[in-house]
Amino acid sequence: MEFALALPREAPSIPVVRRVVGDALRGLGVAEDCVADILVAASEACTNAVQHARATGDYRVAGRVDHGTCSLEIEDGGHGPRPVPADRGVLSESGRGIKIMRALVDDLDIDRTPDRGTIVHLRKRLTWRDGALVGGLDRRLMHTAG
């Protein structure tokens, strides 16, 4: 399964991403705790794109579920995250997004390119609800292939 969204760089677009990604994963039979981790990480990346990108226009979210892994790309068209001042206190409400994303997904990469801006790559191995059609299919295919 693959999807791509182009969204306005506005805060109300973030719940739209959560709804589309969450409904797609739940529809495939992904376990709710796994869905929640992906949604929080995606929300953090989208929030950064909306609040911190030094560009105008839309941002893009592309997703793929393949071989038991969910991969998301959040592309903001900006110039990368601004440096976080070292003197932020422990109670600061900003500057924690990358740490949160890193804690919730298996792989996090951030690329910066002049033509596409910042692209956050999130990857997480999926866990499945009992009886999930897609998860069961993946397990059966892996079992018969090896």
mmCIF file of C-alpha atoms in Angstrom:
data_model
loop_
_atom_site.group_PDB
_atom_site.id
_atom_site.type_symbol
_atom_site.label_atom_id
_atom_site.label_comp_id
_atom_site.label_asym_id
_atom_site.label_seq_id
_atom_site.Cartn_x
_atom_site.Cartn_y
_atom_site.Cartn_z
ATOM 1 C CA MET A 1 0.000 0.000 0.000
ATOM 2 C CA GLU A 2 1.244 3.482 -0.858
ATOM 3 C CA PHE A 3 -0.204 6.955 -0.460
ATOM 4 C CA ALA A 4 0.901 10.566 -0.842
ATOM 5 C CA LEU A 5 -0.612 13.756 0.527
ATOM 6 C CA ALA A 6 0.144 17.389 -0.249
ATOM 7 C CA LEU A 7 -1.054 19.568 2.609
ATOM 8 C CA PRO A 8 -1.110 23.259 3.410
ATOM 9 C CA ARG A 9 1.513 24.330 5.903
ATOM 10 C CA GLU A 10 -1.138 24.926 8.581
ATOM 11 C CA ALA A 11 -1.737 23.285 11.982
ATOM 12 C CA PRO A 12 -5.203 21.882 11.049
ATOM 13 C CA SER A 13 -3.501 19.666 8.443
ATOM 14 C CA ILE A 14 -1.799 17.565 11.142
ATOM 15 C CA PRO A 15 -4.985 15.821 12.351
ATOM 16 C CA VAL A 16 -5.739 15.037 8.690
ATOM 17 C CA VAL A 17 -2.423 13.177 8.436
ATOM 18 C CA ARG A 18 -3.165 11.326 11.678
ATOM 19 C CA ARG A 19 -6.599 10.314 10.380
ATOM 20 C CA VAL A 20 -5.404 9.105 6.965
ATOM 21 C CA VAL A 21 -2.381 7.199 8.293
ATOM 22 C CA GLY A 22 -4.235 5.795 11.310
ATOM 23 C CA ASP A 23 -7.251 4.613 9.306
ATOM 24 C CA ALA A 24 -5.009 2.987 6.682
ATOM 25 C CA LEU A 25 -2.934 1.108 9.276
ATOM 26 C CA ARG A 26 -5.970 0.035 11.299
ATOM 27 C CA GLY A 27 -7.651 -1.132 8.090
ATOM 28 C CA LEU A 28 -4.681 -3.371 7.384
ATOM 29 C CA GLY A 29 -4.874 -4.854 10.885
ATOM 30 C CA VAL A 30 -1.893 -3.167 12.543
ATOM 31 C CA ALA A 31 -1.921 -3.414 16.352
ATOM 32 C CA GLU A 32 -3.194 -0.258 18.069
ATOM 33 C CA ASP A 33 -0.029 0.366 20.119
ATOM 34 C CA CYS A 34 2.033 0.251 16.919
ATOM 35 C CA VAL A 35 -0.409 2.623 15.178
ATOM 36 C CA ALA A 36 -0.166 5.029 18.141
ATOM 37 C CA ASP A 37 3.651 5.097 17.987
ATOM 38 C CA ILE A 38 3.615 5.844 14.267
ATOM 39 C CA LEU A 39 0.994 8.568 14.649
ATOM 40 C CA VAL A 40 2.870 10.392 17.413
ATOM 41 C CA ALA A 41 6.127 10.262 15.431
ATOM 42 C CA ALA A 42 4.363 11.456 12.254
ATOM 43 C CA SER A 43 2.660 14.258 14.188
ATOM 44 C CA GLU A 44 6.021 15.452 15.505
ATOM 45 C CA ALA A 45 7.507 15.485 11.994
ATOM 46 C CA CYS A 46 4.471 17.281 10.552
ATOM 47 C CA THR A 47 4.490 19.812 13.395
ATOM 48 C CA ASN A 48 8.119 20.600 12.592
ATOM 49 C CA ALA A 49 7.242 21.020 8.907
ATOM 50 C CA VAL A 50 4.374 23.373 9.751
ATOM 51 C CA GLN A 51 6.104 25.417 12.454
ATOM 52 C CA HIS A 52 9.764 25.502 11.509
ATOM 53 C CA ALA A 53 10.191 25.092 7.751
ATOM 54 C CA ARG A 54 11.656 28.160 6.132
ATOM 55 C CA ALA A 55 9.594 27.792 2.982
ATOM 56 C CA THR A 56 6.146 28.623 1.697
ATOM 57 C CA GLY A 57 3.504 26.407 0.161
ATOM 58 C CA ASP A 58 2.547 22.840 0.933
ATOM 59 C CA TYR A 59 4.380 20.051 2.664
ATOM 60 C CA ARG A 60 4.196 16.430 1.566
ATOM 61 C CA VAL A 61 3.580 13.191 3.425
ATOM 62 C CA ALA A 62 4.173 9.908 1.605
ATOM 63 C CA GLY A 63 3.690 6.484 3.122
ATOM 64 C CA ARG A 64 4.279 2.879 2.236
ATOM 65 C CA VAL A 65 3.480 -0.396 3.959
ATOM 66 C CA ASP A 66 5.567 -3.221 2.583
ATOM 67 C CA HIS A 67 7.136 -6.396 3.980
ATOM 68 C CA GLY A 68 5.810 -5.744 7.479
ATOM 69 C CA THR A 69 7.232 -2.212 7.693
ATOM 70 C CA CYS A 70 5.616 1.204 7.594
ATOM 71 C CA SER A 71 7.747 3.916 5.984
ATOM 72 C CA LEU A 72 6.762 7.569 6.052
ATOM 73 C CA GLU A 73 8.440 10.569 4.441
ATOM 74 C CA ILE A 74 7.586 14.080 5.526
ATOM 75 C CA GLU A 75 9.039 16.634 3.097
ATOM 76 C CA ASP A 76 8.774 20.302 3.994
ATOM 77 C CA GLY A 77 10.544 22.152 1.189
ATOM 78 C CA GLY A 78 12.492 24.099 3.824
ATOM 79 C CA HIS A 79 16.186 24.313 4.622
ATOM 80 C CA GLY A 80 16.457 21.976 7.596
ATOM 81 C CA PRO A 81 15.843 22.354 11.277
ATOM 82 C CA ARG A 82 17.217 25.404 12.960
ATOM 83 C CA PRO A 83 19.888 24.736 15.555
ATOM 84 C CA VAL A 84 18.409 24.149 19.010
ATOM 85 C CA PRO A 85 20.022 26.401 21.625
ATOM 86 C CA ALA A 86 22.017 24.377 24.143
ATOM 87 C CA ASP A 87 20.624 26.291 27.103
ATOM 88 C CA ARG A 88 17.050 24.968 26.845
ATOM 89 C CA GLY A 89 15.883 23.935 30.268
ATOM 90 C CA VAL A 90 14.551 20.529 31.164
ATOM 91 C CA LEU A 91 11.022 21.986 31.274
ATOM 92 C CA SER A 92 11.208 23.510 27.792
ATOM 93 C CA GLU A 93 8.241 22.561 25.613
ATOM 94 C CA SER A 94 10.162 22.664 22.359
ATOM 95 C CA GLY A 95 13.215 20.894 20.980
ATOM 96 C CA ARG A 96 12.141 17.356 21.919
ATOM 97 C CA GLY A 97 10.499 16.216 18.685
ATOM 98 C CA ILE A 98 13.482 14.362 17.245
ATOM 99 C CA LYS A 99 14.050 12.518 20.526
ATOM 100 C CA ILE A 100 10.380 11.544 20.650
ATOM 101 C CA MET A 101 10.421 10.310 17.057
ATOM 102 C CA ARG A 102 13.628 8.353 17.646
ATOM 103 C CA ALA A 103 12.075 6.645 20.697
ATOM 104 C CA LEU A 104 8.923 5.574 18.823
ATOM 105 C CA VAL A 105 10.212 4.266 15.492
ATOM 106 C CA ASP A 106 12.904 1.801 14.505
ATOM 107 C CA ASP A 107 14.710 4.108 12.077
ATOM 108 C CA LEU A 108 14.778 7.888 11.762
ATOM 109 C CA ASP A 109 16.769 9.695 9.090
ATOM 110 C CA ILE A 110 16.709 13.373 8.237
ATOM 111 C CA ASP A 111 17.945 14.467 4.823
ATOM 112 C CA ARG A 112 18.391 18.037 3.689
ATOM 113 C CA THR A 113 18.568 18.833 0.000
ATOM 114 C CA PRO A 114 18.489 22.227 -1.724
ATOM 115 C CA ASP A 115 15.730 21.208 -4.142
ATOM 116 C CA ARG A 116 13.382 19.340 -1.748
ATOM 117 C CA GLY A 117 14.219 20.851 1.633
ATOM 118 C CA THR A 118 14.118 18.647 4.708
ATOM 119 C CA ILE A 119 12.834 15.094 4.400
ATOM 120 C CA VAL A 120 12.165 13.119 7.562
ATOM 121 C CA HIS A 121 12.176 9.347 7.003
ATOM 122 C CA LEU A 122 10.371 7.273 9.644
ATOM 123 C CA ARG A 123 10.385 3.463 9.538
ATOM 124 C CA LYS A 124 8.742 1.061 11.965
ATOM 125 C CA ARG A 125 8.304 -2.691 11.883
ATOM 126 C CA LEU A 126 4.632 -3.420 12.223
ATOM 127 C CA THR A 127 2.926 -5.604 14.774
ATOM 128 C CA TRP A 128 -0.459 -7.028 13.898
ATOM 129 C CA ARG A 129 -3.754 -7.561 15.672
ATOM 130 C CA ASP A 130 -4.743 -11.193 16.121
ATOM 131 C CA GLY A 131 -6.450 -12.383 12.966
ATOM 132 C CA ALA A 132 -5.203 -9.483 10.822
ATOM 133 C CA LEU A 133 -5.396 -10.499 7.180
ATOM 134 C CA VAL A 134 -2.293 -8.630 6.004
ATOM 135 C CA GLY A 135 -0.130 -9.623 8.977
ATOM 136 C CA GLY A 136 -1.150 -13.247 8.581
ATOM 137 C CA LEU A 137 -0.417 -13.117 4.872
ATOM 138 C CA ASP A 138 3.076 -11.717 5.503
ATOM 139 C CA ARG A 139 3.814 -14.473 8.041
ATOM 140 C CA ARG A 140 2.516 -17.231 5.741
ATOM 141 C CA LEU A 141 4.531 -15.947 2.788
ATOM 142 C CA MET A 142 7.699 -15.749 4.875
ATOM 143 C CA HIS A 143 7.119 -19.245 6.240
ATOM 144 C CA THR A 144 6.596 -20.814 2.825
ATOM 145 C CA ALA A 145 9.511 -18.911 1.285
ATOM 146 C CA GLY A 146 12.095 -20.228 3.672
#
